[in-house]
mmCIF file of C-alpha atoms and ligand atoms in Angstrom:
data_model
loop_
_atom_site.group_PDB
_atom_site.id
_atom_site.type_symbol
_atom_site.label_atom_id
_atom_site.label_comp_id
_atom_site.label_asym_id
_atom_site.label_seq_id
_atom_site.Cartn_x
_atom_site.Cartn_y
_atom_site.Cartn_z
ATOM 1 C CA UNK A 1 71.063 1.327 -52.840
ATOM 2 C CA UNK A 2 69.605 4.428 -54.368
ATOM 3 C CA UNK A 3 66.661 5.049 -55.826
ATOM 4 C CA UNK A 4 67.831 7.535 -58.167
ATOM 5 C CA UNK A 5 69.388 5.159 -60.848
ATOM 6 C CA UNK A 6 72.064 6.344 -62.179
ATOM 7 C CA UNK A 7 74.092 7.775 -58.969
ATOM 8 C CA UNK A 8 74.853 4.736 -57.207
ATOM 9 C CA UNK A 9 77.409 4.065 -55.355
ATOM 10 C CA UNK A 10 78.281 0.314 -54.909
ATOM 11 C CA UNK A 11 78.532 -0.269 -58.726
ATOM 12 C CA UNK A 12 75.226 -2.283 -58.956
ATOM 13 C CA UNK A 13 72.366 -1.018 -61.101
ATOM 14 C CA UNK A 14 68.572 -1.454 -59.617
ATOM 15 C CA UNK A 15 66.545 -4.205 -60.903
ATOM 16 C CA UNK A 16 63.210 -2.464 -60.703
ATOM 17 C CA UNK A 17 62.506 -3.079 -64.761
ATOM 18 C CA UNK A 18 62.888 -6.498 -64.272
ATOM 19 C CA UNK A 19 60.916 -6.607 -61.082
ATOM 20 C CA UNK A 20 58.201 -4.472 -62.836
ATOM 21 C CA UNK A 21 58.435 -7.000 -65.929
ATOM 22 C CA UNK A 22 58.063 -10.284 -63.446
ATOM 23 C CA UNK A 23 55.033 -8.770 -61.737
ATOM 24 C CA UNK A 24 53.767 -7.580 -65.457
ATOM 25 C CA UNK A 25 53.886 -11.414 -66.129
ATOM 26 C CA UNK A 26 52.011 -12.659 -63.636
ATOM 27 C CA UNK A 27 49.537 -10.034 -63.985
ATOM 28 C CA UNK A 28 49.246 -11.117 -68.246
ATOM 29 C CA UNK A 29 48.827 -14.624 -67.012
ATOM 30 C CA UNK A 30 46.822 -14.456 -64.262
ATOM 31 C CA UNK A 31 44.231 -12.242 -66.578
ATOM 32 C CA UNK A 32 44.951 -15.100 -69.630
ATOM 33 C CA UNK A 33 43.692 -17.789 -66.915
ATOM 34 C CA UNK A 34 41.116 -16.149 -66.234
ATOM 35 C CA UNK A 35 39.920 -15.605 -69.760
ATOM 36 C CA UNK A 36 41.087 -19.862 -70.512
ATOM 37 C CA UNK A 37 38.703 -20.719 -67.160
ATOM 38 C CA UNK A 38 35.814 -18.167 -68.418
ATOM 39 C CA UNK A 39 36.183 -19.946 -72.200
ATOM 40 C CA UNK A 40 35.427 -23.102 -70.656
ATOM 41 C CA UNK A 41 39.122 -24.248 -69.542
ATOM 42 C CA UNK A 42 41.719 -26.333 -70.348
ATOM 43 C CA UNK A 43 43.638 -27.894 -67.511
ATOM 44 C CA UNK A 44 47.123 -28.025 -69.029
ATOM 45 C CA UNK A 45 46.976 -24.683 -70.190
ATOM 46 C CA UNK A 46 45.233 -23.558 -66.786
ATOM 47 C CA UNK A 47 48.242 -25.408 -64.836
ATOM 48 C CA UNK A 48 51.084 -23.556 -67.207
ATOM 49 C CA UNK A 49 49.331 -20.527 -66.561
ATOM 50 C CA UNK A 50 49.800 -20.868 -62.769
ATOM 51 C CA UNK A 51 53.165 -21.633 -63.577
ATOM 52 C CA UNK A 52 54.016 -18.660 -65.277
ATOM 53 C CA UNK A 53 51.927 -16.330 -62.462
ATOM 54 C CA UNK A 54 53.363 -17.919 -59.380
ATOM 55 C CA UNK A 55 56.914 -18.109 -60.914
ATOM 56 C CA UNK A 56 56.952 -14.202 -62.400
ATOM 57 C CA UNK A 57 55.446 -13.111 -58.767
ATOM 58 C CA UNK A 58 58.191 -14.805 -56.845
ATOM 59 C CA UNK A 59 60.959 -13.600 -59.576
ATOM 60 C CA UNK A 60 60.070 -10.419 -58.729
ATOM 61 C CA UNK A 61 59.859 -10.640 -55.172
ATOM 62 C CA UNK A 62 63.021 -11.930 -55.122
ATOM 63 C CA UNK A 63 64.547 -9.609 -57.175
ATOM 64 C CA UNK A 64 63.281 -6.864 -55.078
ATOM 65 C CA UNK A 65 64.688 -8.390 -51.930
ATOM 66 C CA UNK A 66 67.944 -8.321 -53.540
ATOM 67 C CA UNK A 67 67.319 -4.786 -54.603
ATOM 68 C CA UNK A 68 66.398 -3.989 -50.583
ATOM 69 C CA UNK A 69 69.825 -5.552 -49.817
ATOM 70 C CA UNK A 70 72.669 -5.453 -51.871
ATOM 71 C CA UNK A 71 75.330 -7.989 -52.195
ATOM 72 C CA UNK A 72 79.064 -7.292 -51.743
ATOM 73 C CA UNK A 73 81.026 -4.379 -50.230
ATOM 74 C CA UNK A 74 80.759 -1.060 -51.525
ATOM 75 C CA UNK A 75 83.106 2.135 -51.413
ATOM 76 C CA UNK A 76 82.823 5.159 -52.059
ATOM 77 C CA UNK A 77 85.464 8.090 -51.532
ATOM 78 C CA UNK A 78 83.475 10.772 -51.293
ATOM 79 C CA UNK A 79 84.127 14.686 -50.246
ATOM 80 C CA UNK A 80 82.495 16.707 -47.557
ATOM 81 C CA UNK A 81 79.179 15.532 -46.467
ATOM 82 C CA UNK A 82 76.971 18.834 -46.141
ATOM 83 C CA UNK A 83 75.119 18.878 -48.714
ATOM 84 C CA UNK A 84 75.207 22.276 -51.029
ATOM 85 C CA UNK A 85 72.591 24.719 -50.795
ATOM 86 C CA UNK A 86 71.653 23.983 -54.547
ATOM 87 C CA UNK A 87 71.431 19.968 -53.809
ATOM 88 C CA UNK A 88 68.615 20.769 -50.967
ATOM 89 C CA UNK A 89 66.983 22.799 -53.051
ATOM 90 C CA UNK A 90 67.328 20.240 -55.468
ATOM 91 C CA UNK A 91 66.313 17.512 -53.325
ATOM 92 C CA UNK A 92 63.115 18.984 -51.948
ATOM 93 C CA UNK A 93 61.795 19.525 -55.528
ATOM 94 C CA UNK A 94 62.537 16.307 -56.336
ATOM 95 C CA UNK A 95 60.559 14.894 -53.435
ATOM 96 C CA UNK A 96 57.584 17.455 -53.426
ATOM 97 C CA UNK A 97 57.433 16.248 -57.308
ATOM 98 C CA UNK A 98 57.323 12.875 -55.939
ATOM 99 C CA UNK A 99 60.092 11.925 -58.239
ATOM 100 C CA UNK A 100 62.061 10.126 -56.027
ATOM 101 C CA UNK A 101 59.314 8.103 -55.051
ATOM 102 C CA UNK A 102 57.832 7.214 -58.731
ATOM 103 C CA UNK A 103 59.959 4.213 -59.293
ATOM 104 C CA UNK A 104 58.456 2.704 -55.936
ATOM 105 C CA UNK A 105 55.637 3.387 -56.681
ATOM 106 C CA UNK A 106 55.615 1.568 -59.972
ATOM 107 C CA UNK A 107 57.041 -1.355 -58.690
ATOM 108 C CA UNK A 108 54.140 -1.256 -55.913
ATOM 109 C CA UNK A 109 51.537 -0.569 -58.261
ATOM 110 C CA UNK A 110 52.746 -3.990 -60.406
ATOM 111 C CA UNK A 111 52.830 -6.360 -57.472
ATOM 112 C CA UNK A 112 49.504 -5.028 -56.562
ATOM 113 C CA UNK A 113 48.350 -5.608 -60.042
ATOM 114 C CA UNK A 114 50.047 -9.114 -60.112
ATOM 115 C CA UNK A 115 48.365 -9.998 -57.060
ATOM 116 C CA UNK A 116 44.727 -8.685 -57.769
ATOM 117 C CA UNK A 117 44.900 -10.550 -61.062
ATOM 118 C CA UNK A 118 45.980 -13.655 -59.394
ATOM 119 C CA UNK A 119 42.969 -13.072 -56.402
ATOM 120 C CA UNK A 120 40.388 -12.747 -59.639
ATOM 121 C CA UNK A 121 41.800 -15.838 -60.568
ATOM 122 C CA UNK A 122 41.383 -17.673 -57.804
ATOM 123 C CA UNK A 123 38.032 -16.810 -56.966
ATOM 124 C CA UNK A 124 36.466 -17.459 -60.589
ATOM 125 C CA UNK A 125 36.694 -21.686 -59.991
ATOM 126 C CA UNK A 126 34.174 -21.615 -56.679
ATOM 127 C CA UNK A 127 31.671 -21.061 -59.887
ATOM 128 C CA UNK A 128 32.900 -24.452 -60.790
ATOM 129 C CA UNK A 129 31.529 -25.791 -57.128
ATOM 130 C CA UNK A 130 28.048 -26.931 -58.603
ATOM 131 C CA UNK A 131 24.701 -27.223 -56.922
ATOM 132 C CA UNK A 132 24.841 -28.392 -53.537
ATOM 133 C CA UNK A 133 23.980 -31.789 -52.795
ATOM 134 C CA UNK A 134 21.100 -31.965 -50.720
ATOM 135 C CA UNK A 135 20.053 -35.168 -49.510
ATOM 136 C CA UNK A 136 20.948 -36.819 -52.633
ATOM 137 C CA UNK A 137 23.368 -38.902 -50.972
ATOM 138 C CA UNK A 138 20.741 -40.209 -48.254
ATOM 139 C CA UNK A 139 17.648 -41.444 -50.726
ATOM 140 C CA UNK A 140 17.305 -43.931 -53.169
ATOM 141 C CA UNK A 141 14.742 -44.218 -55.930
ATOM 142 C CA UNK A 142 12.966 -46.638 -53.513
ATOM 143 C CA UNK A 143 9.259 -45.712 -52.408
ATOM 144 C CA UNK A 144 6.704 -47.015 -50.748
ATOM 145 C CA UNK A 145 5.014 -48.982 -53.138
ATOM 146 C CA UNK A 146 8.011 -49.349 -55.694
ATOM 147 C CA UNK A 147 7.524 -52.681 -57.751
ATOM 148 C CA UNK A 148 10.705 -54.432 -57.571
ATOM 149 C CA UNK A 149 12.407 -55.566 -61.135
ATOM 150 C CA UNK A 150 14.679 -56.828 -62.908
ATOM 151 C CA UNK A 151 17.900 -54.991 -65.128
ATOM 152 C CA UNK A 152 15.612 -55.542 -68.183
ATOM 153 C CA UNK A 153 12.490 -53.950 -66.528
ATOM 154 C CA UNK A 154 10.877 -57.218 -65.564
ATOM 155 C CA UNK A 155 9.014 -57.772 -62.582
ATOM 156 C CA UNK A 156 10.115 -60.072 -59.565
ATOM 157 C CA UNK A 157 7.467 -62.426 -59.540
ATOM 158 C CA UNK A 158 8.056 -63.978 -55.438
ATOM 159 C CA UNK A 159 7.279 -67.458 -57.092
ATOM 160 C CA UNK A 160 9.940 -67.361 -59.983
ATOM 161 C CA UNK A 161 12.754 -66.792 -57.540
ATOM 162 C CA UNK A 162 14.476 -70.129 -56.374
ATOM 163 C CA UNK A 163 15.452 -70.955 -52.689
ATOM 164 C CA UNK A 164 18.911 -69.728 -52.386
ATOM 165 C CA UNK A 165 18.810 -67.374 -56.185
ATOM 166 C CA UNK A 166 20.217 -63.938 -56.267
ATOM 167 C CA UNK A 167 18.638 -61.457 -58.168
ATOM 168 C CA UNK A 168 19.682 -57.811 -58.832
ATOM 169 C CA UNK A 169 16.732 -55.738 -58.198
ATOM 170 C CA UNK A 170 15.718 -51.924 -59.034
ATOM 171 C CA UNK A 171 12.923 -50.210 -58.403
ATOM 172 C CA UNK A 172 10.091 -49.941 -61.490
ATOM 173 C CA UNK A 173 11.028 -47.388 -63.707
ATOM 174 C CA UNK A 174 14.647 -46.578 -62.501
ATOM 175 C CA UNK A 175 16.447 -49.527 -63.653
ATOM 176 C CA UNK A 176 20.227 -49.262 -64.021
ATOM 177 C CA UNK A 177 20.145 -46.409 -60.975
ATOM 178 C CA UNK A 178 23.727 -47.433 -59.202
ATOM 179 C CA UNK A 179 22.667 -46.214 -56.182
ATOM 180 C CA UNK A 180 19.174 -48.055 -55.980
ATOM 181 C CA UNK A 181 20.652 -51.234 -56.882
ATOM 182 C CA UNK A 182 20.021 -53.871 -54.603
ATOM 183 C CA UNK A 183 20.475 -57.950 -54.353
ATOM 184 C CA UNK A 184 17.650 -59.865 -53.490
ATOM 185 C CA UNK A 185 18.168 -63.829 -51.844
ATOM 186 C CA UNK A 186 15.565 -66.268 -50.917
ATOM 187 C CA UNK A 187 16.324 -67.961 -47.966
ATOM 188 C CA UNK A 188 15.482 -71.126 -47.306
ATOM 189 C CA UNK A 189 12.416 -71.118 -44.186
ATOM 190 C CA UNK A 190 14.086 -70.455 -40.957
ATOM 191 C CA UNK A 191 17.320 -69.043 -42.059
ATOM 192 C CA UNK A 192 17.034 -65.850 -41.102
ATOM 193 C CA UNK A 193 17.792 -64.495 -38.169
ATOM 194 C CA UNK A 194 16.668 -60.643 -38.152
ATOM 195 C CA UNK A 195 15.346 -58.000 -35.309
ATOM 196 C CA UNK A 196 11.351 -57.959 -35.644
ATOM 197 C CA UNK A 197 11.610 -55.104 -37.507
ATOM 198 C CA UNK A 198 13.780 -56.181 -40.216
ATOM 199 C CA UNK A 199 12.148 -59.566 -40.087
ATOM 200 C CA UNK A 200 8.451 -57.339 -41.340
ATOM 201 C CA UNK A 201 10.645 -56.302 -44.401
ATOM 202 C CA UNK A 202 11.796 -59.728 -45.648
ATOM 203 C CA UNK A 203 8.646 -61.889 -46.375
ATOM 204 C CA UNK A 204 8.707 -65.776 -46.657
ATOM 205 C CA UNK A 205 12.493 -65.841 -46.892
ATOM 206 C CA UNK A 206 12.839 -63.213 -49.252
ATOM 207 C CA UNK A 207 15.299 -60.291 -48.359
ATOM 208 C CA UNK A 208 16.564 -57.611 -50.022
ATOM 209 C CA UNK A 209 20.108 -55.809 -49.340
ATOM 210 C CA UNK A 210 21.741 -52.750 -50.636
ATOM 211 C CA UNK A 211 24.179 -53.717 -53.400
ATOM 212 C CA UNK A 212 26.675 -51.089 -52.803
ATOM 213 C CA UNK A 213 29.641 -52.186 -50.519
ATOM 214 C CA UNK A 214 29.684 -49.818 -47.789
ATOM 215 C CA UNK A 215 33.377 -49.866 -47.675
ATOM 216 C CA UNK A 216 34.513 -48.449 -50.593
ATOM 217 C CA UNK A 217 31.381 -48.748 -52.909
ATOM 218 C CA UNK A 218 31.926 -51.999 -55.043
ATOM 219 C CA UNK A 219 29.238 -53.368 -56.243
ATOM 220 C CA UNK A 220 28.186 -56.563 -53.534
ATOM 221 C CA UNK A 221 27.377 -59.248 -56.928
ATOM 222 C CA UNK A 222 28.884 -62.863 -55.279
ATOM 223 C CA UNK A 223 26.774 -65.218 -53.308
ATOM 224 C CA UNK A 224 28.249 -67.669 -51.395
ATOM 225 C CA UNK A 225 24.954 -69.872 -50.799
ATOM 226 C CA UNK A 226 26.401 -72.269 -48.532
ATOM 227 C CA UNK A 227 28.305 -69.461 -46.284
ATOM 228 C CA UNK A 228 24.773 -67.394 -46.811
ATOM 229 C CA UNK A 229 27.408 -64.429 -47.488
ATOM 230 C CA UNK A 230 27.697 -61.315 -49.726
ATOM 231 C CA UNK A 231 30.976 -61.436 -51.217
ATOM 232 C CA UNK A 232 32.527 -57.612 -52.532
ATOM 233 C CA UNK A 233 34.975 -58.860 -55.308
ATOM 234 C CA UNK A 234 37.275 -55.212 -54.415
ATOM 235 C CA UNK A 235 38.483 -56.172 -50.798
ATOM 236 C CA UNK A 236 37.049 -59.244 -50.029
ATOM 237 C CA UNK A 237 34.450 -58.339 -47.181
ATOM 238 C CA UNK A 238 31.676 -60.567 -46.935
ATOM 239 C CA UNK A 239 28.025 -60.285 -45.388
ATOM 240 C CA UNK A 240 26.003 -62.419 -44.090
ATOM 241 C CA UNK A 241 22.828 -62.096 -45.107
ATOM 242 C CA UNK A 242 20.422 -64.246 -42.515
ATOM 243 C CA UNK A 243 21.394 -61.790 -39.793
ATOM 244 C CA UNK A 244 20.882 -58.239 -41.277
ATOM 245 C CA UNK A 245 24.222 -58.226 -43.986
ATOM 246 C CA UNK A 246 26.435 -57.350 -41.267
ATOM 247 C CA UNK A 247 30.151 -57.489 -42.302
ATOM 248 C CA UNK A 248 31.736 -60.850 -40.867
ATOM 249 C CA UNK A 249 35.216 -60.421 -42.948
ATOM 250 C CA UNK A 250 37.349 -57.808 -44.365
ATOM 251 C CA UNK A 251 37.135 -53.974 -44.478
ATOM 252 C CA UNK A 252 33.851 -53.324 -44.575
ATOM 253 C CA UNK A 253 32.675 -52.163 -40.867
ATOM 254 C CA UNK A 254 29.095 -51.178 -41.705
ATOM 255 C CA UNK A 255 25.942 -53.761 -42.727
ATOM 256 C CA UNK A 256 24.521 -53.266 -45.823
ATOM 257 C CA UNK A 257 21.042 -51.663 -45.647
ATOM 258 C CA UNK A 258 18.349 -53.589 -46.249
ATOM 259 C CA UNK A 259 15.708 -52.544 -48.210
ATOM 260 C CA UNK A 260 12.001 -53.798 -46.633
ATOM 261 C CA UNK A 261 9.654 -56.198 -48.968
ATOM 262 C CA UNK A 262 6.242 -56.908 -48.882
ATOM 263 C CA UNK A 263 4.531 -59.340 -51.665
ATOM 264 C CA UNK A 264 1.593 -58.219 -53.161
ATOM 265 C CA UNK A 265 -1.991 -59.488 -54.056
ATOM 266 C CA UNK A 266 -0.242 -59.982 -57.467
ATOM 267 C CA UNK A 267 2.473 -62.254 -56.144
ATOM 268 C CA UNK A 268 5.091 -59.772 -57.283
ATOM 269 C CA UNK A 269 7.427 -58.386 -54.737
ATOM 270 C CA UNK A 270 7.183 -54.511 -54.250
ATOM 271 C CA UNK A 271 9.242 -52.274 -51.918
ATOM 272 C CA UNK A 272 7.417 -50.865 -48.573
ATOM 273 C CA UNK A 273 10.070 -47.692 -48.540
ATOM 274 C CA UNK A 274 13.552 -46.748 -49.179
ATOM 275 C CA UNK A 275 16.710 -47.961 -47.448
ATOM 276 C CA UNK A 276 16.261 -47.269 -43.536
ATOM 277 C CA UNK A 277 19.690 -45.465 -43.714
ATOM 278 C CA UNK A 278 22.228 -44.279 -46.537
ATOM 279 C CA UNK A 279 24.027 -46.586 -48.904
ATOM 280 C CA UNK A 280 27.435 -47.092 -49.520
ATOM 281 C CA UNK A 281 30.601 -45.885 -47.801
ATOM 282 C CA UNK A 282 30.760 -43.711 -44.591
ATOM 283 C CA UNK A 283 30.529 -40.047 -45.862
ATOM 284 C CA UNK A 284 31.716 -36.487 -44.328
ATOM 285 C CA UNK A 285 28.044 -36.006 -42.315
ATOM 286 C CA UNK A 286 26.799 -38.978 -42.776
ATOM 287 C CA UNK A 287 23.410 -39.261 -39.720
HETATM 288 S S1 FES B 1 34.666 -51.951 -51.667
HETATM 289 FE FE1 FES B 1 33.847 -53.745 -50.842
HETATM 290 S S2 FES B 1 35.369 -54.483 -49.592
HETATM 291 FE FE2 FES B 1 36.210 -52.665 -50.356
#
């Protein structure tokens, strides 16, 4: 290979336009998906974008490792190999005017453009990250205090439910919250069979479970009175309810929290705090 274009020697002509011209591409689209992400995106024309970037960069790096090694044989007949005094001289200027080196240096200068554009590129989407968290996925709208209702807003009067009635409950003034949803079951007297301290949250029967399967999600909605189970109509696990809604079928390997009751002066039923633990299914740091 030579460097010097047009004095080859094997017959083959150096690719570095069209290596300059792949890493000019993915420099164009790398700065065009950048300025589609900054406009407020569009995923198919993000994804061609990529396309085009990642495929110019590794045209060009291929055609430069080509370049590096040549294919075939090549001959030359060529005369004596000192060089004349004149082609030294030549030489030298060439390199002290960095001539010889230019061409590198362009292609080097592309792929580093190429790849600075692409870097820009891929750092812009962490904006896309969004606020962190917090401990949004460990409360509920639940509070001490919270009067317990219906879908519609109504209050849970503790004499209006029936002995083995389900009733979808949310806290007062958060109705419809998916993650505060909860099932409430009166059991007939002596049913259940809960620790002390879950037995203090579920007065007279009444007991209150986290409607969100905590295998996958689902919502819990099917009551199999007889069984006294939670049914999750997704995968089948099912809950039984008079000892703490622990999982006695299917997938599910955590009991649903239950949310602790009291009944006030008023006869309706009111919350005395959140769920002891997270709802739903098992999460990266879950306590
Ligand atoms: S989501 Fe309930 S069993 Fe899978």
């Amino acid at each position: 290979m030579s460097d010097r274009g047009g004095d080859t020697t094997s017959g083959s002509t150096s690719r570095s336009p069209l290596i300059v011209v792949a890493f000019a591409t993915t420099t164009g689209a790398a700065i065009a998906l950048t300025v589609v992400y900054a406009l407020g995106g569009q995923p198919q024309v993000e994804g061609s974008l990529l396309a085009v970037a990642f495929g110019g960069l590794g045209a060009g790096l291929v055609l430069w490792a080509r370049d590096l090694v040549p294919e075939g044989t090549a001959t030359q007949s060529r005369p004596e190999l000192a060089s004349p005094e004149a082609e030294l001289e030549a030489e030298e200027a060439d390199l002290e005017a960095g001539g010889i080196v230019t061409r590198r240096r362009f292609v080097l200068g592309s792929l580093g453009a190429a790849i600075g554009a692409l870097g820009i590129a891929a750092v812009l989407p962490i904006r896309s990250l969004g606020p962190r968290p917090g401990n949004a996925l460990a409360v509920t709208s639940w509070r001490r205090g919270s009067r317990v209702v219906t879908i519609d807003g109504t209050p849970v009067r503790a004499a209006e439910v029936p002995e083995n009635g389900l009733v979808t409950i949310f806290p007062a003034g958060h109705t419809g919250s998916a993650d505060s949803q909860a099932v409430l079951i009166r059991l007939p007297p002596g049913e259940l069979d809960l620790s002390p301290k879950a037995a203090a949250g579920a007065p007279q029967g009444f007991v209150a479970y986290s409607k969100v399967c905590t295998h996958a999600g689902c919502p819990v909605g099917l009551y199999l009175a007889r069984e006294h189970q939670l049914l999750c109509p997704c995968h089948q696990s099912a809950f039984d309810v008079r000892t703490g809604a622990n999982p006695v079928l299917g997938p599910a390997a955590r009991a649903l929290p239950q949310l602790p009751l009291t009944i006030g002066a008023d006869g309706i039923l009111r919350a005395l705090g959140d769920f002891p633990e997270p709802i739903g299914p098992a999460y990266w740091n879950r306590p």
